[in-house]
Coordinates of C-alpha atoms in Angstrom, one line a residue:
X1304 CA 0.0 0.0 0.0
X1305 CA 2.7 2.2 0.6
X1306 CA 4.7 1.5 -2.5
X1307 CA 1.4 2.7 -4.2
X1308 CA 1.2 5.6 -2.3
X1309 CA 5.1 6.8 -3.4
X1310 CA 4.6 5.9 -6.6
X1311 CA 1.5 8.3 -7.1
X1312 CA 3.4 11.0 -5.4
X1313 CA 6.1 10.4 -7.6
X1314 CA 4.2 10.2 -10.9
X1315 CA 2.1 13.6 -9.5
X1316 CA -1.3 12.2 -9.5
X1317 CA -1.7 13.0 -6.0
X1318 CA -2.6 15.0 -4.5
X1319 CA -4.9 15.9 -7.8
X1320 CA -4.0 18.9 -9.4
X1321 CA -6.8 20.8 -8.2
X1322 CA -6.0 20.7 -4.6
X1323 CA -3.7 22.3 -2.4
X1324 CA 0.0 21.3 -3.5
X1325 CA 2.7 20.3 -0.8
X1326 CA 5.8 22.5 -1.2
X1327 CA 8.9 20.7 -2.2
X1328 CA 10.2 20.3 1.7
X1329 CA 6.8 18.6 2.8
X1330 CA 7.0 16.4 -0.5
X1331 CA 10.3 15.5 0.2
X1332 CA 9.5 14.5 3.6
X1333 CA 6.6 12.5 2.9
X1334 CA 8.6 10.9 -0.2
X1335 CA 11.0 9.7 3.1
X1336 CA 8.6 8.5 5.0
X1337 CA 6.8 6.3 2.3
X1338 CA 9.9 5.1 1.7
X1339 CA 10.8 4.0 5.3
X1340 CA 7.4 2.7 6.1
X1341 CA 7.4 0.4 2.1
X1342 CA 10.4 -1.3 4.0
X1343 CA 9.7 -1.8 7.3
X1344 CA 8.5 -4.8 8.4
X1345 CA 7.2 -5.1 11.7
X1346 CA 9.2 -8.3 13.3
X1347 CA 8.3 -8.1 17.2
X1348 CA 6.4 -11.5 17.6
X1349 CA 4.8 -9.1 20.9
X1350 CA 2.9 -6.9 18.9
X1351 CA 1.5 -10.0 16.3
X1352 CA -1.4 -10.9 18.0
X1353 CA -3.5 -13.3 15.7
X1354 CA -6.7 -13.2 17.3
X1355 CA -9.4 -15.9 18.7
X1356 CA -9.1 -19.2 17.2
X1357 CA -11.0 -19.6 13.8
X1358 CA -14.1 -22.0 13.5
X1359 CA -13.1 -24.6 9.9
X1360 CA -15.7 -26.9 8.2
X1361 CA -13.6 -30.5 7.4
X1362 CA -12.5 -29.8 3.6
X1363 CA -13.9 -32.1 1.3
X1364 CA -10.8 -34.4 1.5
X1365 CA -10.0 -34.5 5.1
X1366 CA -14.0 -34.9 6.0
X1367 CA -13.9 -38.5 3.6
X1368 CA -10.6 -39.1 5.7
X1369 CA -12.1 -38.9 9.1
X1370 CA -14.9 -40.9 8.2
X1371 CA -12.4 -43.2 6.9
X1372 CA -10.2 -43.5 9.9
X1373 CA -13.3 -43.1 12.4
X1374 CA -14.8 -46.0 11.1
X1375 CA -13.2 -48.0 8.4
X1376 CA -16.2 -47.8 6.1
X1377 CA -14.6 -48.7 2.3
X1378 CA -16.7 -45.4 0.9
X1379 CA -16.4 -41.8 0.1
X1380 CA -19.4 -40.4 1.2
X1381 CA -18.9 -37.1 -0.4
X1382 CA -18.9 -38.5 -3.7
X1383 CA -21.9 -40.8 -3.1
X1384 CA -24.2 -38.0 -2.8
X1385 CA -22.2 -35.7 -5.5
X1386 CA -20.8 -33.0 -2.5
X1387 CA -19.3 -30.4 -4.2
X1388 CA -15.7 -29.6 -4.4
X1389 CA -14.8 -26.8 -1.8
X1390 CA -14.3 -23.4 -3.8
X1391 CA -10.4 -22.4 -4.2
X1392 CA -9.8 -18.3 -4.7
X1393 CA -7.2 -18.0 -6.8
X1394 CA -4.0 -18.5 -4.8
X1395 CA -5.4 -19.8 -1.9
X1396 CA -5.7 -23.2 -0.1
X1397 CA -9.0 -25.1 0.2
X1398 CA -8.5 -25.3 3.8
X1399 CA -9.0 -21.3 4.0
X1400 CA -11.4 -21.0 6.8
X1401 CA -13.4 -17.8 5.1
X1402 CA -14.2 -20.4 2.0
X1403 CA -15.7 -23.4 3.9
X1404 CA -19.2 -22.2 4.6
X1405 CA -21.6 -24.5 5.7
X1406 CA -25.1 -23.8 3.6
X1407 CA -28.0 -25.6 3.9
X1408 CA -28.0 -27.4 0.9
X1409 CA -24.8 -28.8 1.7
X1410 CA -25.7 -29.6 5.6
X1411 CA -29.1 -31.8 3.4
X1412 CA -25.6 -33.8 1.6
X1413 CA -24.3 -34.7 5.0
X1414 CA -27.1 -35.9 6.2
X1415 CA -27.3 -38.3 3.2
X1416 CA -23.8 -38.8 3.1
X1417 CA -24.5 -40.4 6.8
X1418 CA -27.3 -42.6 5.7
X1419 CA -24.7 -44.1 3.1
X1420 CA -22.2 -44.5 6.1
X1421 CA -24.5 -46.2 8.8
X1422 CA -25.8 -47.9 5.5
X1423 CA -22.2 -49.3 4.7
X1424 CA -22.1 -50.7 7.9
X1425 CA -25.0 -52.6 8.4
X1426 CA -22.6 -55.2 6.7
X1427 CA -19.2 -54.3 8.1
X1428 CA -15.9 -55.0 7.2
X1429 CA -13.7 -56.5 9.8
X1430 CA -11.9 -53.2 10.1
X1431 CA -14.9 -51.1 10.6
X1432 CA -16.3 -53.8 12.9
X1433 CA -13.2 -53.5 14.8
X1434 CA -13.2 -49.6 15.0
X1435 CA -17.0 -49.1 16.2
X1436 CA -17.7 -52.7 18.2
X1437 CA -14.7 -52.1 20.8
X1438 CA -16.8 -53.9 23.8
X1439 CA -19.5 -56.9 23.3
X1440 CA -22.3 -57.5 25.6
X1441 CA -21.7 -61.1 27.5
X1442 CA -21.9 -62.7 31.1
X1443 CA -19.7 -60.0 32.6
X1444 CA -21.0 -57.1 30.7
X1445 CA -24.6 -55.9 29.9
X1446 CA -25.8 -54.5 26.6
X1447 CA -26.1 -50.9 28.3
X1448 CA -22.7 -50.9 29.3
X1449 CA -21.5 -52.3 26.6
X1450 CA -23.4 -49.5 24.6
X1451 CA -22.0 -46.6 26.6
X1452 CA -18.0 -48.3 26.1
X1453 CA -18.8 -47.7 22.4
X1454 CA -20.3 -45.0 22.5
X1455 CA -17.6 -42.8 24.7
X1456 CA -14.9 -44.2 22.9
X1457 CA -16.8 -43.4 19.2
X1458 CA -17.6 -39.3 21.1
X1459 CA -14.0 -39.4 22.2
X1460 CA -12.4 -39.8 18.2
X1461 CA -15.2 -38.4 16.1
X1462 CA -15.2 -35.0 18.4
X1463 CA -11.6 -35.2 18.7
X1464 CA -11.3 -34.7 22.6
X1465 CA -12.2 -35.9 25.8
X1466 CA -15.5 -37.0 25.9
X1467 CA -18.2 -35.1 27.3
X1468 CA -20.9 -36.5 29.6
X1469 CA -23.8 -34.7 28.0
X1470 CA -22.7 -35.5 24.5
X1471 CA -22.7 -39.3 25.8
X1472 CA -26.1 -39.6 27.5
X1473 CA -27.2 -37.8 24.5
X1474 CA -26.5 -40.2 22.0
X1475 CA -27.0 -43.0 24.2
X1476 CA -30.4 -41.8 23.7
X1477 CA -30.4 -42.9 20.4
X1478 CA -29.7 -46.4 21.7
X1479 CA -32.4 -46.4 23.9
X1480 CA -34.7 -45.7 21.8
X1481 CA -33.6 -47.9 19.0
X1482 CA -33.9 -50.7 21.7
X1483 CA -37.2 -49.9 22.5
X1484 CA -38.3 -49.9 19.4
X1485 CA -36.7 -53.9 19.0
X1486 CA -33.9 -53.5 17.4
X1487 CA -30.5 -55.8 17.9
X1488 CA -27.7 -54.3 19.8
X1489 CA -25.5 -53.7 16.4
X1490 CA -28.5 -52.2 15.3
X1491 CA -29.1 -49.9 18.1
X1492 CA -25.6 -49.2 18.1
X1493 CA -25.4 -47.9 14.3
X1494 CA -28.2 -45.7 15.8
X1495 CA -25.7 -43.7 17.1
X1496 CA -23.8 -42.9 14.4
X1497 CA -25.7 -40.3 11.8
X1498 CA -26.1 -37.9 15.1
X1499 CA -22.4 -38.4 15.2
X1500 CA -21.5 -37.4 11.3
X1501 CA -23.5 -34.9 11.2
X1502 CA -22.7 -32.8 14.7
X1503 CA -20.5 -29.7 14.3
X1504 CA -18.3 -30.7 16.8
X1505 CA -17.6 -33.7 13.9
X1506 CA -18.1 -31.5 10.9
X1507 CA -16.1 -28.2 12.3
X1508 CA -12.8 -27.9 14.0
X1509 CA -13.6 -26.0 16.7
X1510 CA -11.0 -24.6 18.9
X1511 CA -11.3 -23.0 22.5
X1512 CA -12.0 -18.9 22.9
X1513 CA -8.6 -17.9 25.4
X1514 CA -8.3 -14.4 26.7
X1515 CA -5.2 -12.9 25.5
X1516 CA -2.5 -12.7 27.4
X1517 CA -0.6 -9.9 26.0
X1518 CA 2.0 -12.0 23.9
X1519 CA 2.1 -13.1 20.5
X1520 CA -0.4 -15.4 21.2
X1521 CA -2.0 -18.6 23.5
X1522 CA -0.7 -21.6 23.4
X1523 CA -3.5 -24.1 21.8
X1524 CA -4.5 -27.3 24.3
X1525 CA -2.7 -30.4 23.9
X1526 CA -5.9 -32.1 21.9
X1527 CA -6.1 -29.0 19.7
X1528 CA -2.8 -30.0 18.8
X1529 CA -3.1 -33.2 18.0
X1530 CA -5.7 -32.0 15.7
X1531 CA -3.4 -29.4 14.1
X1532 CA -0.8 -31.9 13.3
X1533 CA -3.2 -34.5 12.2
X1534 CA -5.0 -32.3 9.9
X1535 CA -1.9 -31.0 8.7
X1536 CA 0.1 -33.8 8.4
X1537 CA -2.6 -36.3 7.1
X1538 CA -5.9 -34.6 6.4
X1539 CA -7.5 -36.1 9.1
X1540 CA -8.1 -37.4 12.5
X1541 CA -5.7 -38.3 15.2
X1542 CA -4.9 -41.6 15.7
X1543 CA -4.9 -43.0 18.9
X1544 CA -0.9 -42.3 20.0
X1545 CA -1.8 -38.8 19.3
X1546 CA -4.8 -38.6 21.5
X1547 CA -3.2 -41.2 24.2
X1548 CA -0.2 -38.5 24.4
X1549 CA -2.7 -35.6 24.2
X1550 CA -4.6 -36.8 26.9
X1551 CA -1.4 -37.2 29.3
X1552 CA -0.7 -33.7 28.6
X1553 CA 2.8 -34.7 26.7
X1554 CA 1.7 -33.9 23.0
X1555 CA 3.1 -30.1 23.6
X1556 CA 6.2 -31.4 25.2
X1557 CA 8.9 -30.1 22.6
X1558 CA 11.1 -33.3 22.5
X1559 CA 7.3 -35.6 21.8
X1560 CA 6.3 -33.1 19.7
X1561 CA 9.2 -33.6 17.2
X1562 CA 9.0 -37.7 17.9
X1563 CA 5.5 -37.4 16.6
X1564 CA 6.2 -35.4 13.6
X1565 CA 8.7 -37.5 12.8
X1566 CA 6.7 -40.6 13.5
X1567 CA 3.4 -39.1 11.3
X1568 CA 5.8 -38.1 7.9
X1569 CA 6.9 -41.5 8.3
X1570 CA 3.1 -42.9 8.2
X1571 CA 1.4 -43.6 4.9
X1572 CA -0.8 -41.2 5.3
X1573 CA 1.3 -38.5 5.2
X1574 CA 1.4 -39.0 1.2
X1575 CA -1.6 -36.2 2.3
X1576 CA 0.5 -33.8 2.9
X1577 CA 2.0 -33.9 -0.4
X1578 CA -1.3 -34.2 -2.2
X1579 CA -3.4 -31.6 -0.6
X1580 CA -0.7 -29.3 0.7
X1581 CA 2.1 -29.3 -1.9
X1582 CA -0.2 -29.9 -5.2
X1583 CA -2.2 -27.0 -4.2
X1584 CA 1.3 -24.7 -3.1
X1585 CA 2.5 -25.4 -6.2
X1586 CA -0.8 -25.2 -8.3
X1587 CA -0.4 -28.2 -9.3
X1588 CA -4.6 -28.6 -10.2
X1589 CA -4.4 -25.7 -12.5
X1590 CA -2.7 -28.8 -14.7
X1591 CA -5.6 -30.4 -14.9
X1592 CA -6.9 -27.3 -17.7
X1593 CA -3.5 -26.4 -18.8
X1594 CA -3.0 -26.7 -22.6
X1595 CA -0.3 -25.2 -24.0
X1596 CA -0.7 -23.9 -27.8
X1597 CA -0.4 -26.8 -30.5
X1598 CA 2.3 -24.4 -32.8
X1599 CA 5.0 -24.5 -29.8
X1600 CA 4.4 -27.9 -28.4
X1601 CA 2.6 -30.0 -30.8
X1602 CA 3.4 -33.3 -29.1
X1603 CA 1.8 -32.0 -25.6
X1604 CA -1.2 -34.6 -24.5
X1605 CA -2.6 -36.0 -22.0
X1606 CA -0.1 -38.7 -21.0
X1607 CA 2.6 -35.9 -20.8
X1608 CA 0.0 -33.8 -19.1
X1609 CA -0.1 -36.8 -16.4
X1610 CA 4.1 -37.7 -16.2
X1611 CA 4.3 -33.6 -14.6
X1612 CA 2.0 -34.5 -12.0
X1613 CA 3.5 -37.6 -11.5
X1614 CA 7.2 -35.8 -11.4
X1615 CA 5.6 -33.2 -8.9
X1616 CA 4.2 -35.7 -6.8
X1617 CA 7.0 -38.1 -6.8
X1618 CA 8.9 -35.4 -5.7
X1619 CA 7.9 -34.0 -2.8
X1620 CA 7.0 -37.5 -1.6
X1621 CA 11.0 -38.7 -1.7
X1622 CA 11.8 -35.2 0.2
X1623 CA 9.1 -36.5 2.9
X1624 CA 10.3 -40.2 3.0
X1625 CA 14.0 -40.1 2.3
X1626 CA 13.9 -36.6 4.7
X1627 CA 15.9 -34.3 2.5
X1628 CA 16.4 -31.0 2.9
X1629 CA 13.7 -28.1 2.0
X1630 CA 16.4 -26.6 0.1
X1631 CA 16.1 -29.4 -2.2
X1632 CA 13.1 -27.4 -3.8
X1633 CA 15.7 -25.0 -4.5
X1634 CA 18.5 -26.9 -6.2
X1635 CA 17.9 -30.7 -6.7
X1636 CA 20.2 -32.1 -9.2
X1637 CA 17.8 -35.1 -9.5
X1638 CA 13.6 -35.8 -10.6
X1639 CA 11.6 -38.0 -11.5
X1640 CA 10.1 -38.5 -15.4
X1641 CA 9.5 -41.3 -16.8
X1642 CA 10.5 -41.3 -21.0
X1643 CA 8.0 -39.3 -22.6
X1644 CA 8.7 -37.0 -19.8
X1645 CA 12.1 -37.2 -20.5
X1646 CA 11.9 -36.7 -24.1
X1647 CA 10.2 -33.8 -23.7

């Protein structure tokens, strides 16, 4: 804003002619102090303040993720109902909290998207079995207790912090009524789960209100930061080391934090970062539409079109796995391209 200002001062457009002119001493003092201010930036971490925490709706991506990882379910609800990709402004990421509005038409898509879910596991795989049916009712434990195991343990990872007892009883309401109504245990157990999928604390990532306290900022809680990394690192939820460590209060610890950093790039589902972080720094999905004119690249198509994403992606995955340096972005002397690639 500054430059602008100096360079309209420079060129004389302002102030406009018809106003009062500065005299050459004021100009020249004001030309001075553009300057200085165009290259001054402010550095004291104790006047950056960022402000409260922002409220984010699970991108398209990392909501298919969760429900992945919550329960196991071999489906991607958002393209079972046709959910609409999440809109990108130009340079921006799709994680950009002012983009991911919740409307009502697309809150009607996650309630079907849940139908499709509990649908999916009225035959469940053994994974999903696994995730969802963590106790069994038998001699030593009854179906209501067996219920409310579940059911904590399900609040617990689909909320993404400790288990509340309202949000509990609530959805053991479901149960309850499910039961009433005849249904098996399974059943009444599944009955729990569209409440689940479609709650904001599942939907959003929702992040304590702190009062400042005068510094550069307040540090996050442990299970908010478990959520950061996961959603950074992997596009979706924490697994259970994360909120195991969280709930001990070691995740902020600085020596676990770099273990578990470590540990996650190392994970296969770190390829996320590369994929919905890198791609989108890069641009990478403007290559999707790219087509460069016939009369200077003749041979372009769409099998060369799909070797640059492949290069780009290869890349950045070997600087995550074979954990290279950042500079390598800079001034690799190696890639990845396979011949056509390489012919071109």
């Amino acid at each position: 804003l500054w430059k602008r200002a100096k360079s309209r001062l420079v060129d004389g457009d302002m102030p406009p002619a018809e106003a009062k002119q500065p005299t050459a001493a004021e100009k020249a003092k004001l030309l001075a102090y553009l300057t200085a201010a165009a290259a001054y930036v402010d550095c004291d971490p104790a006047r950056r303040a960022p402000g409260p925490a922002t409220v984010r709706r699970l991108t398209r991506t990392e909501y298919a993720n969760t429900v992945r990882d919550l329960l196991g379910v071999p489906i991607n609800p958002g393209n079972a109902v046709g959910m609409p990709d999440d809109a990108i402004a130009d340079g921006h990421f799709d994680t950009l909290a002012a983009n991911l509005r919740l409307s009502d038409a697309l809150m009607d898509q996650y309630f079907a998207a849940a139908d499709k879910v509990v649908d999916k596991l009225a035959s469940p795989t053994p994974t999903a079995a696994k995730l969802l049916f963590v106790a069994r009712p038998g001699p030593k434990l009854s179906e209501a207790d067996a219920a409310k195991q579940i059911v904590t343990r399900l609040v617990r990872r689909a909320f993404r912090a400790p288990p509340r007892d309202e949000d509990v009883a609530r959805l053991l309401g479901f149960y309850d009524r499910a039961k009433a109504k005849g249904a098996s245990f399974d059943d009444a157990v599944r009955a729990t789960l569209k409440p689940v999928l479609v709650s904001p604390q599942f939907l959003l990532r929702i992040e304590e209100d702190r009062p400042s306290t005068g510094g550069p900022g307040v540090p996050v809680s442990d299970h908010e930061l478990a959520v950061r990394l996961s959603y950074f690192l992997w596009s979706s939820m924490p697994d259970d080391e994360l909120f195991r460590l969280a709930d001990a209060g070691q995740l902020s610890d600085p020596a676990t934090l770099r273990t578990q950093v470590a540990r996650m790039l190392r994970d296969p589902k770190a390829k996320a970062l590369t994929e919905n972080f890198a791609a989108q720094w890069v641009q990478l999905r403007k290559l999707a539409t790219a087509r460069p004119t016939t009369e200077f690249f003749p041979t372009f198509n769409a099998t060369l079109k799909d070797a640059m994403a492949a290069e780009v992606t290869a890349f950045f995955d070997h600087l995550r796995t074979q954990v290279r340096s950042v500079l390598d972005l800079l001034d690799a002397d190696y890639t990845f391209a396979n011949e056509p690639l390489a012919r071109h």
